[in-house]
mmCIF file of N, CA and C in Angstrom:
data_model
loop_
_atom_site.group_PDB
_atom_site.id
_atom_site.type_symbol
_atom_site.label_atom_id
_atom_site.label_comp_id
_atom_site.label_asym_id
_atom_site.label_seq_id
_atom_site.Cartn_x
_atom_site.Cartn_y
_atom_site.Cartn_z
ATOM 1 N N MET A 27 -3.852 17.842 0.128
ATOM 2 C CA MET A 27 -5.402 17.538 0.273
ATOM 3 C C MET A 27 -6.611 19.056 -0.427
ATOM 4 N N THR A 28 -7.271 18.239 -1.620
ATOM 5 C CA THR A 28 -8.174 19.947 -2.259
ATOM 6 C C THR A 28 -9.285 20.282 -2.559
ATOM 7 N N ASP A 29 -9.837 18.374 -1.511
ATOM 8 C CA ASP A 29 -11.224 18.485 -1.053
ATOM 9 C C ASP A 29 -11.800 19.183 -0.492
ATOM 10 N N ARG A 30 -12.322 20.315 -0.428
ATOM 11 C CA ARG A 30 -13.535 21.118 0.630
ATOM 12 C C ARG A 30 -14.803 20.554 0.671
ATOM 13 N N SER A 31 -15.064 19.919 0.014
ATOM 14 C CA SER A 31 -16.694 20.020 0.137
ATOM 15 C C SER A 31 -16.764 17.952 0.559
ATOM 16 N N TYR A 32 -17.648 17.258 1.420
ATOM 17 C CA TYR A 32 -17.613 15.880 1.006
ATOM 18 C C TYR A 32 -19.310 15.961 0.971
ATOM 19 N N LEU A 33 -20.226 15.841 0.389
ATOM 20 C CA LEU A 33 -21.492 15.637 0.276
ATOM 21 C C LEU A 33 -21.529 13.577 1.050
ATOM 22 N N PHE A 34 -22.316 13.711 1.511
ATOM 23 C CA PHE A 34 -22.856 11.587 2.312
ATOM 24 C C PHE A 34 -23.782 11.604 1.531
ATOM 25 N N VAL A 35 -24.532 9.963 1.239
ATOM 26 C CA VAL A 35 -25.668 10.358 0.988
ATOM 27 C C VAL A 35 -25.696 8.374 1.455
ATOM 28 N N PRO A 36 -27.024 8.503 2.221
ATOM 29 C CA PRO A 36 -26.985 6.890 2.738
ATOM 30 C C PRO A 36 -27.632 6.086 1.419
ATOM 31 N N GLY A 37 -26.405 4.744 1.797
ATOM 32 C CA GLY A 37 -26.390 3.847 0.913
ATOM 33 C C GLY A 37 -27.410 2.929 0.158
ATOM 34 N N ASN A 38 -28.878 3.105 1.408
ATOM 35 C CA ASN A 38 -30.042 2.483 1.162
ATOM 36 C C ASN A 38 -31.361 3.631 0.570
ATOM 37 N N ARG A 39 -30.248 4.304 0.058
ATOM 38 C CA ARG A 39 -31.445 5.879 -0.636
ATOM 39 C C ARG A 39 -31.236 5.872 -2.082
ATOM 40 N N PRO A 40 -30.585 5.122 -3.248
ATOM 41 C CA PRO A 40 -30.471 4.717 -4.518
ATOM 42 C C PRO A 40 -31.259 6.126 -5.266
ATOM 43 N N GLU A 41 -32.380 6.043 -4.793
ATOM 44 C CA GLU A 41 -32.657 7.450 -6.083
ATOM 45 C C GLU A 41 -32.349 9.056 -4.652
ATOM 46 N N ARG A 42 -31.295 9.295 -4.088
ATOM 47 C CA ARG A 42 -30.598 10.375 -4.087
ATOM 48 C C ARG A 42 -28.658 11.023 -4.893
ATOM 49 N N PHE A 43 -28.964 9.422 -5.286
ATOM 50 C CA PHE A 43 -27.750 9.091 -5.568
ATOM 51 C C PHE A 43 -27.127 10.330 -6.855
ATOM 52 N N VAL A 44 -28.656 10.787 -7.595
ATOM 53 C CA VAL A 44 -28.282 11.295 -8.960
ATOM 54 C C VAL A 44 -27.973 12.551 -8.263
ATOM 55 N N LYS A 45 -29.086 12.741 -7.417
ATOM 56 C CA LYS A 45 -29.044 14.388 -6.968
ATOM 57 C C LYS A 45 -27.152 14.785 -6.800
ATOM 58 N N ALA A 46 -27.032 13.617 -5.532
ATOM 59 C CA ALA A 46 -26.131 14.200 -5.037
ATOM 60 C C ALA A 46 -24.692 14.093 -6.464
ATOM 61 N N SER A 47 -24.974 13.394 -7.022
ATOM 62 C CA SER A 47 -23.638 13.822 -8.306
ATOM 63 C C SER A 47 -23.375 14.653 -9.084
ATOM 64 N N ARG A 48 -24.815 15.790 -8.137
ATOM 65 C CA ARG A 48 -24.418 17.162 -9.698
ATOM 66 C C ARG A 48 -24.448 17.746 -8.346
ATOM 67 N N ALA A 49 -24.109 18.306 -7.539
ATOM 68 C CA ALA A 49 -24.873 19.024 -6.309
ATOM 69 C C ALA A 49 -23.568 19.588 -5.688
ATOM 70 N N GLY A 50 -22.682 19.522 -6.504
ATOM 71 C CA GLY A 50 -21.414 20.673 -6.961
ATOM 72 C C GLY A 50 -20.372 19.821 -5.104
ATOM 73 N N ALA A 51 -20.418 19.421 -4.572
ATOM 74 C CA ALA A 51 -19.570 18.863 -3.754
ATOM 75 C C ALA A 51 -18.111 18.154 -4.538
ATOM 76 N N ASP A 52 -17.181 18.772 -4.071
ATOM 77 C CA ASP A 52 -15.886 17.725 -4.350
ATOM 78 C C ASP A 52 -15.961 16.743 -4.888
ATOM 79 N N VAL A 53 -16.904 15.890 -2.906
ATOM 80 C CA VAL A 53 -16.687 14.288 -3.499
ATOM 81 C C VAL A 53 -18.471 13.779 -2.697
ATOM 82 N N VAL A 54 -18.152 13.632 -3.369
ATOM 83 C CA VAL A 54 -20.379 12.760 -3.026
ATOM 84 C C VAL A 54 -19.623 11.196 -2.064
ATOM 85 N N LEU A 55 -19.859 10.893 -1.233
ATOM 86 C CA LEU A 55 -19.759 9.331 -0.877
ATOM 87 C C LEU A 55 -20.881 9.228 -0.211
ATOM 88 N N ILE A 56 -20.850 7.141 -1.433
ATOM 89 C CA ILE A 56 -22.292 6.591 -0.857
ATOM 90 C C ILE A 56 -21.949 6.011 0.504
ATOM 91 N N ASP A 57 -22.689 5.882 1.720
ATOM 92 C CA ASP A 57 -22.272 5.935 3.358
ATOM 93 C C ASP A 57 -22.728 4.357 3.194
ATOM 94 N N LEU A 58 -22.731 3.781 3.355
ATOM 95 C CA LEU A 58 -22.735 1.949 3.859
ATOM 96 C C LEU A 58 -22.490 1.523 5.232
ATOM 97 N N GLU A 59 -21.952 2.822 6.019
ATOM 98 C CA GLU A 59 -22.447 2.443 7.402
ATOM 99 C C GLU A 59 -23.110 2.443 8.080
ATOM 100 N N ASP A 60 -22.782 4.650 9.404
ATOM 101 C CA ASP A 60 -24.540 4.639 9.820
ATOM 102 C C ASP A 60 -25.374 5.540 9.189
ATOM 103 N N ALA A 61 -25.280 5.127 7.990
ATOM 104 C CA ALA A 61 -26.920 5.931 7.777
ATOM 105 C C ALA A 61 -27.336 5.367 7.420
ATOM 106 N N VAL A 62 -26.340 3.746 7.423
ATOM 107 C CA VAL A 62 -27.545 2.407 6.749
ATOM 108 C C VAL A 62 -28.065 1.830 8.248
ATOM 109 N N ALA A 63 -28.848 1.729 8.567
ATOM 110 C CA ALA A 63 -29.244 0.349 9.397
ATOM 111 C C ALA A 63 -28.678 -1.178 9.503
ATOM 112 N N ALA A 64 -28.585 -1.994 10.045
ATOM 113 C CA ALA A 64 -27.884 -3.463 9.910
ATOM 114 C C ALA A 64 -28.620 -3.860 8.953
ATOM 115 N N ALA A 65 -30.387 -4.156 8.957
ATOM 116 C CA ALA A 65 -30.303 -4.659 8.115
ATOM 117 C C ALA A 65 -31.594 -4.328 6.696
ATOM 118 N N ASP A 66 -30.439 -3.209 6.708
ATOM 119 C CA ASP A 66 -30.645 -2.550 4.680
ATOM 120 C C ASP A 66 -29.153 -2.630 3.849
ATOM 121 N N LYS A 67 -28.707 -3.275 4.792
ATOM 122 C CA LYS A 67 -26.574 -2.812 4.477
ATOM 123 C C LYS A 67 -26.761 -3.443 3.201
ATOM 124 N N ALA A 68 -26.931 -5.533 2.857
ATOM 125 C CA ALA A 68 -27.219 -5.547 1.251
ATOM 126 C C ALA A 68 -27.446 -4.640 0.798
ATOM 127 N N ALA A 69 -28.737 -4.359 0.749
ATOM 128 C CA ALA A 69 -29.756 -3.447 -0.514
ATOM 129 C C ALA A 69 -28.574 -2.230 -0.638
ATOM 130 N N ALA A 70 -27.777 -2.159 0.855
ATOM 131 C CA ALA A 70 -26.957 -1.082 -0.165
ATOM 132 C C ALA A 70 -26.020 -0.914 -0.663
ATOM 133 N N ARG A 71 -25.277 -1.692 -0.689
ATOM 134 C CA ARG A 71 -24.606 -2.677 -1.251
ATOM 135 C C ARG A 71 -24.976 -2.822 -2.749
ATOM 136 N N ARG A 72 -25.877 -3.641 -2.853
ATOM 137 C CA ARG A 72 -26.325 -3.348 -3.776
ATOM 138 C C ARG A 72 -26.345 -2.314 -4.575
ATOM 139 N N ALA A 73 -27.525 -1.687 -4.154
ATOM 140 C CA ALA A 73 -27.322 -0.541 -4.803
ATOM 141 C C ALA A 73 -26.240 0.184 -5.404
ATOM 142 N N ALA A 74 -25.230 0.053 -4.635
ATOM 143 C CA ALA A 74 -23.872 0.995 -4.935
ATOM 144 C C ALA A 74 -23.593 0.495 -6.577
ATOM 145 N N VAL A 75 -23.552 -1.338 -6.656
ATOM 146 C CA VAL A 75 -22.985 -1.595 -7.907
ATOM 147 C C VAL A 75 -24.136 -0.829 -8.692
ATOM 148 N N GLU A 76 -24.836 -1.516 -8.639
ATOM 149 C CA GLU A 76 -26.446 -0.373 -9.628
ATOM 150 C C GLU A 76 -25.239 0.262 -10.077
ATOM 151 N N TRP A 77 -25.397 1.683 -9.091
ATOM 152 C CA TRP A 77 -25.126 2.696 -9.522
ATOM 153 C C TRP A 77 -23.775 3.222 -10.690
ATOM 154 N N PHE A 78 -22.365 1.836 -9.194
ATOM 155 C CA PHE A 78 -21.645 2.097 -10.181
ATOM 156 C C PHE A 78 -21.841 1.644 -12.120
ATOM 157 N N ALA A 79 -22.323 0.306 -11.869
ATOM 158 C CA ALA A 79 -22.472 -0.140 -13.278
ATOM 159 C C ALA A 79 -22.798 1.110 -14.592
ATOM 160 N N SER A 80 -23.938 1.617 -13.140
ATOM 161 C CA SER A 80 -24.463 2.232 -14.700
ATOM 162 C C SER A 80 -23.866 3.464 -15.337
ATOM 163 N N GLY A 81 -22.528 3.747 -14.533
ATOM 164 C CA GLY A 81 -21.826 4.594 -15.109
ATOM 165 C C GLY A 81 -21.372 5.630 -14.035
ATOM 166 N N GLY A 82 -22.411 5.590 -12.579
ATOM 167 C CA GLY A 82 -22.204 6.495 -11.563
ATOM 168 C C GLY A 82 -20.590 6.174 -11.744
ATOM 169 N N THR A 83 -20.331 7.896 -10.511
ATOM 170 C CA THR A 83 -19.305 7.329 -9.002
ATOM 171 C C THR A 83 -19.767 8.097 -8.149
ATOM 172 N N ALA A 84 -18.452 7.537 -7.519
ATOM 173 C CA ALA A 84 -19.517 8.077 -5.639
ATOM 174 C C ALA A 84 -17.460 7.277 -4.947
ATOM 175 N N SER A 85 -17.492 7.891 -4.281
ATOM 176 C CA SER A 85 -16.338 7.696 -2.981
ATOM 177 C C SER A 85 -17.583 6.391 -2.235
ATOM 178 N N LEU A 86 -16.279 5.568 -0.957
ATOM 179 C CA LEU A 86 -17.139 5.000 -0.478
ATOM 180 C C LEU A 86 -17.025 5.065 0.898
ATOM 181 N N ARG A 87 -18.103 5.414 2.169
ATOM 182 C CA ARG A 87 -17.307 4.752 2.893
ATOM 183 C C ARG A 87 -18.198 4.062 3.701
ATOM 184 N N ILE A 88 -17.188 2.851 4.296
ATOM 185 C CA ILE A 88 -17.401 1.699 4.588
ATOM 186 C C ILE A 88 -17.751 1.357 5.781
ATOM 187 N N ASN A 89 -17.629 0.235 6.116
ATOM 188 C CA ASN A 89 -17.687 0.062 7.595
ATOM 189 C C ASN A 89 -17.121 -0.177 8.565
ATOM 190 N N GLY A 90 -17.047 -0.267 9.487
ATOM 191 C CA GLY A 90 -15.308 -0.415 9.925
ATOM 192 C C GLY A 90 -14.964 -1.889 10.540
ATOM 193 N N ALA A 91 -13.847 -2.583 9.753
ATOM 194 C CA ALA A 91 -13.010 -3.968 9.922
ATOM 195 C C ALA A 91 -13.313 -5.020 10.945
ATOM 196 N N ASP A 92 -13.869 -3.948 12.157
ATOM 197 C CA ASP A 92 -14.289 -5.055 13.446
ATOM 198 C C ASP A 92 -15.700 -5.438 13.519
ATOM 199 N N SER A 93 -16.668 -5.019 11.711
ATOM 200 C CA SER A 93 -18.251 -5.163 11.724
ATOM 201 C C SER A 93 -18.489 -6.583 11.297
ATOM 202 N N ASP A 94 -19.160 -7.301 10.516
ATOM 203 C CA ASP A 94 -19.270 -7.896 9.746
ATOM 204 C C ASP A 94 -19.804 -7.823 8.784
ATOM 205 N N SER A 95 -19.691 -6.031 8.077
ATOM 206 C CA SER A 95 -20.101 -6.052 6.979
ATOM 207 C C SER A 95 -18.509 -5.883 6.132
ATOM 208 N N PHE A 96 -17.559 -4.922 7.049
ATOM 209 C CA PHE A 96 -16.349 -5.122 6.541
ATOM 210 C C PHE A 96 -15.366 -5.842 4.670
ATOM 211 N N ASP A 97 -15.798 -6.782 5.294
ATOM 212 C CA ASP A 97 -14.790 -7.805 4.009
ATOM 213 C C ASP A 97 -16.284 -7.930 2.632
ATOM 214 N N ASP A 98 -17.469 -7.606 2.873
ATOM 215 C CA ASP A 98 -18.768 -7.701 2.174
ATOM 216 C C ASP A 98 -18.202 -6.421 1.260
ATOM 217 N N ASP A 99 -18.184 -4.831 2.247
ATOM 218 C CA ASP A 99 -17.459 -3.669 1.403
ATOM 219 C C ASP A 99 -16.102 -3.639 1.157
ATOM 220 N N LEU A 100 -15.063 -4.348 1.534
ATOM 221 C CA LEU A 100 -14.071 -4.343 0.898
ATOM 222 C C LEU A 100 -14.578 -4.560 -1.047
ATOM 223 N N VAL A 101 -15.047 -6.324 -0.827
ATOM 224 C CA VAL A 101 -15.196 -6.070 -2.159
ATOM 225 C C VAL A 101 -16.246 -5.317 -3.042
ATOM 226 N N LEU A 102 -16.976 -4.118 -2.528
ATOM 227 C CA LEU A 102 -16.991 -2.594 -3.834
ATOM 228 C C LEU A 102 -16.858 -2.908 -3.961
ATOM 229 N N LEU A 103 -15.267 -2.332 -2.964
ATOM 230 C CA LEU A 103 -14.269 -1.179 -3.846
ATOM 231 C C LEU A 103 -13.767 -1.355 -5.515
ATOM 232 N N GLU A 104 -13.520 -2.492 -5.718
ATOM 233 C CA GLU A 104 -13.049 -2.914 -7.371
ATOM 234 C C GLU A 104 -14.528 -2.685 -8.180
ATOM 235 N N GLN A 105 -14.927 -1.954 -7.497
ATOM 236 C CA GLN A 105 -16.039 -1.803 -9.123
ATOM 237 C C GLN A 105 -15.490 -0.555 -9.803
ATOM 238 N N PRO A 106 -16.307 -0.661 -10.646
ATOM 239 C CA PRO A 106 -15.861 0.701 -11.878
ATOM 240 C C PRO A 106 -16.399 1.793 -11.278
ATOM 241 N N GLY A 107 -15.757 3.381 -10.834
ATOM 242 C CA GLY A 107 -16.201 4.112 -10.395
ATOM 243 C C GLY A 107 -15.973 4.540 -9.275
ATOM 244 N N VAL A 108 -15.595 3.646 -8.394
ATOM 245 C CA VAL A 108 -15.035 4.041 -6.816
ATOM 246 C C VAL A 108 -14.164 4.918 -6.772
ATOM 247 N N THR A 109 -14.371 5.974 -6.750
ATOM 248 C CA THR A 109 -13.168 7.090 -7.002
ATOM 249 C C THR A 109 -12.467 7.706 -5.463
ATOM 250 N N GLY A 110 -12.579 6.234 -3.662
ATOM 251 C CA GLY A 110 -12.276 6.182 -2.998
ATOM 252 C C GLY A 110 -12.838 5.338 -2.032
ATOM 253 N N VAL A 111 -12.478 5.747 -0.515
ATOM 254 C CA VAL A 111 -12.925 4.966 0.072
ATOM 255 C C VAL A 111 -11.906 5.910 1.534
ATOM 256 N N MET A 112 -13.611 6.597 2.437
ATOM 257 C CA MET A 112 -13.308 6.605 3.933
ATOM 258 C C MET A 112 -14.148 5.413 5.353
ATOM 259 N N LEU A 113 -13.445 5.123 5.672
ATOM 260 C CA LEU A 113 -12.653 3.723 6.129
ATOM 261 C C LEU A 113 -13.394 4.667 8.301
ATOM 262 N N ALA A 114 -13.903 4.202 8.340
ATOM 263 C CA ALA A 114 -15.087 4.060 9.952
ATOM 264 C C ALA A 114 -14.182 3.258 10.925
ATOM 265 N N LYS A 115 -13.491 4.614 12.041
ATOM 266 C CA LYS A 115 -13.713 3.064 13.245
ATOM 267 C C LYS A 115 -12.453 3.386 12.663
ATOM 268 N N ALA A 116 -11.289 3.585 11.793
ATOM 269 C CA ALA A 116 -9.510 3.083 11.973
ATOM 270 C C ALA A 116 -9.249 3.041 13.437
ATOM 271 N N GLU A 117 -8.817 1.945 14.052
ATOM 272 C CA GLU A 117 -7.898 1.579 14.730
ATOM 273 C C GLU A 117 -6.415 1.170 14.260
ATOM 274 N N GLU A 118 -6.529 0.443 13.720
ATOM 275 C CA GLU A 118 -5.285 -0.341 13.847
ATOM 276 C C GLU A 118 -4.366 -0.289 12.134
ATOM 277 N N PRO A 119 -3.008 -0.271 11.767
ATOM 278 C CA PRO A 119 -2.528 -0.014 10.686
ATOM 279 C C PRO A 119 -2.973 -1.360 9.460
ATOM 280 N N GLU A 120 -3.275 -2.582 10.473
ATOM 281 C CA GLU A 120 -3.862 -3.488 9.400
ATOM 282 C C GLU A 120 -5.361 -3.266 9.391
ATOM 283 N N GLN A 121 -5.536 -2.598 8.701
ATOM 284 C CA GLN A 121 -7.096 -2.479 8.951
ATOM 285 C C GLN A 121 -7.222 -1.574 7.262
ATOM 286 N N ILE A 122 -6.016 -0.727 6.703
ATOM 287 C CA ILE A 122 -5.745 -0.211 5.766
ATOM 288 C C ILE A 122 -4.799 -0.958 4.843
ATOM 289 N N ALA A 123 -4.022 -1.659 5.362
ATOM 290 C CA ALA A 123 -3.666 -1.851 5.061
ATOM 291 C C ALA A 123 -4.739 -3.364 4.192
ATOM 292 N N ALA A 124 -5.748 -3.831 4.411
ATOM 293 C CA ALA A 124 -6.738 -4.687 3.618
ATOM 294 C C ALA A 124 -7.187 -4.269 2.534
ATOM 295 N N ILE A 125 -7.593 -3.002 3.077
ATOM 296 C CA ILE A 125 -7.795 -1.987 2.110
ATOM 297 C C ILE A 125 -7.516 -1.285 0.793
ATOM 298 N N ARG A 126 -5.868 -1.673 1.155
ATOM 299 C CA ARG A 126 -4.461 -1.762 0.146
ATOM 300 C C ARG A 126 -4.706 -2.765 -0.821
ATOM 301 N N ARG A 127 -4.987 -3.886 -0.058
ATOM 302 C CA ARG A 127 -4.334 -5.208 -1.254
ATOM 303 C C ARG A 127 -6.156 -5.725 -1.903
ATOM 304 N N ALA A 128 -6.731 -4.718 -1.682
ATOM 305 C CA ALA A 128 -8.059 -4.666 -2.296
ATOM 306 C C ALA A 128 -9.028 -3.577 -3.311
ATOM 307 N N ALA A 129 -8.285 -2.626 -2.773
ATOM 308 C CA ALA A 129 -7.701 -1.234 -3.903
ATOM 309 C C ALA A 129 -6.496 -0.134 -3.915
ATOM 310 N N PRO A 130 -5.520 -0.803 -4.392
ATOM 311 C CA PRO A 130 -4.179 -0.420 -4.296
ATOM 312 C C PRO A 130 -4.161 0.784 -4.079
ATOM 313 N N ALA A 131 -5.111 1.630 -5.969
ATOM 314 C CA ALA A 131 -4.980 2.947 -6.106
ATOM 315 C C ALA A 131 -5.807 3.061 -5.547
ATOM 316 N N LEU A 132 -6.344 2.877 -4.935
ATOM 317 C CA LEU A 132 -7.576 4.599 -4.203
ATOM 318 C C LEU A 132 -7.270 5.187 -2.749
ATOM 319 N N PRO A 133 -7.420 6.384 -2.675
ATOM 320 C CA PRO A 133 -7.455 7.210 -1.391
ATOM 321 C C PRO A 133 -8.029 6.939 -1.035
ATOM 322 N N VAL A 134 -7.782 6.650 1.127
ATOM 323 C CA VAL A 134 -7.663 6.775 2.085
ATOM 324 C C VAL A 134 -7.734 7.185 2.629
ATOM 325 N N ILE A 135 -8.982 7.142 3.423
ATOM 326 C CA ILE A 135 -9.565 8.232 4.731
ATOM 327 C C ILE A 135 -9.947 7.534 5.791
ATOM 328 N N ALA A 136 -8.793 8.016 5.996
ATOM 329 C CA ALA A 136 -8.824 7.042 7.974
ATOM 330 C C ALA A 136 -9.424 7.484 8.580
ATOM 331 N N LEU A 137 -11.135 7.359 9.467
ATOM 332 C CA LEU A 137 -11.658 8.671 10.714
ATOM 333 C C LEU A 137 -11.258 7.311 11.663
ATOM 334 N N ILE A 138 -10.694 8.869 12.524
ATOM 335 C CA ILE A 138 -10.379 8.470 14.075
ATOM 336 C C ILE A 138 -11.476 8.072 14.779
ATOM 337 N N GLU A 139 -11.984 7.951 15.232
ATOM 338 C CA GLU A 139 -13.285 7.505 16.674
ATOM 339 C C GLU A 139 -13.145 6.642 17.494
ATOM 340 N N SER A 140 -12.146 6.491 18.325
ATOM 341 C CA SER A 140 -11.978 5.798 18.755
ATOM 342 C C SER A 140 -10.866 5.930 20.219
ATOM 343 N N ALA A 141 -10.896 5.834 21.198
ATOM 344 C CA ALA A 141 -9.589 6.385 21.715
ATOM 345 C C ALA A 141 -8.001 5.440 21.472
ATOM 346 N N ARG A 142 -8.558 4.157 21.025
ATOM 347 C CA ARG A 142 -7.941 3.543 20.482
ATOM 348 C C ARG A 142 -6.959 3.632 18.821
ATOM 349 N N GLY A 143 -8.265 4.243 18.341
ATOM 350 C CA GLY A 143 -7.434 4.996 16.797
ATOM 351 C C GLY A 143 -6.874 6.422 16.686
ATOM 352 N N LEU A 144 -7.182 7.162 18.092
ATOM 353 C CA LEU A 144 -5.957 7.878 18.569
ATOM 354 C C LEU A 144 -4.397 7.427 19.118
ATOM 355 N N TRP A 145 -4.390 6.497 19.892
ATOM 356 C CA TRP A 145 -3.689 6.238 20.264
ATOM 357 C C TRP A 145 -2.716 5.868 19.405
ATOM 358 N N ASN A 146 -2.804 4.732 18.168
ATOM 359 C CA ASN A 146 -2.900 4.754 16.294
ATOM 360 C C ASN A 146 -2.046 5.599 15.460
ATOM 361 N N VAL A 147 -2.443 6.966 16.221
ATOM 362 C CA VAL A 147 -2.789 8.255 14.695
ATOM 363 C C VAL A 147 -1.632 7.333 14.204
ATOM 364 N N SER A 148 -0.493 7.742 14.815
ATOM 365 C CA SER A 148 0.794 7.484 13.895
ATOM 366 C C SER A 148 1.163 6.822 13.009
ATOM 367 N N ALA A 149 0.840 5.278 13.417
ATOM 368 C CA ALA A 149 1.149 3.642 12.209
ATOM 369 C C ALA A 149 -0.285 4.134 11.278
ATOM 370 N N LEU A 150 -0.879 4.829 11.797
ATOM 371 C CA LEU A 150 -2.420 4.428 10.535
ATOM 372 C C LEU A 150 -2.087 6.072 9.696
ATOM 373 N N ALA A 151 -0.905 6.768 9.944
ATOM 374 C CA ALA A 151 -0.801 7.447 8.952
ATOM 375 C C ALA A 151 -0.125 7.164 8.426
#
């Protein structure tokens, strides 16, 4: 793993995308998860689509598979310009498999944030 710095930018703050992309971080992540209130998640996804449509690149931090937003977030992985995906609250191998089905070539970072995720860490890896 050669990426040393990750810069998270809230998905509902598209005016910050350009500045984040120029900041020099190894990976810029448009955060669709904790940085975005539930009421703003659809708008954050639209902002990300607009960013990618304009030629922007970034990785996406998506919502956990147990959330109502997971399936909608998976659709974004097909956008040109998405360079990777970070899965919040990874707990089960099937969650990683769902990402692989949606975007087979993207690198995936699975965040272990629960006892269940830690219990299943070997299977997740």
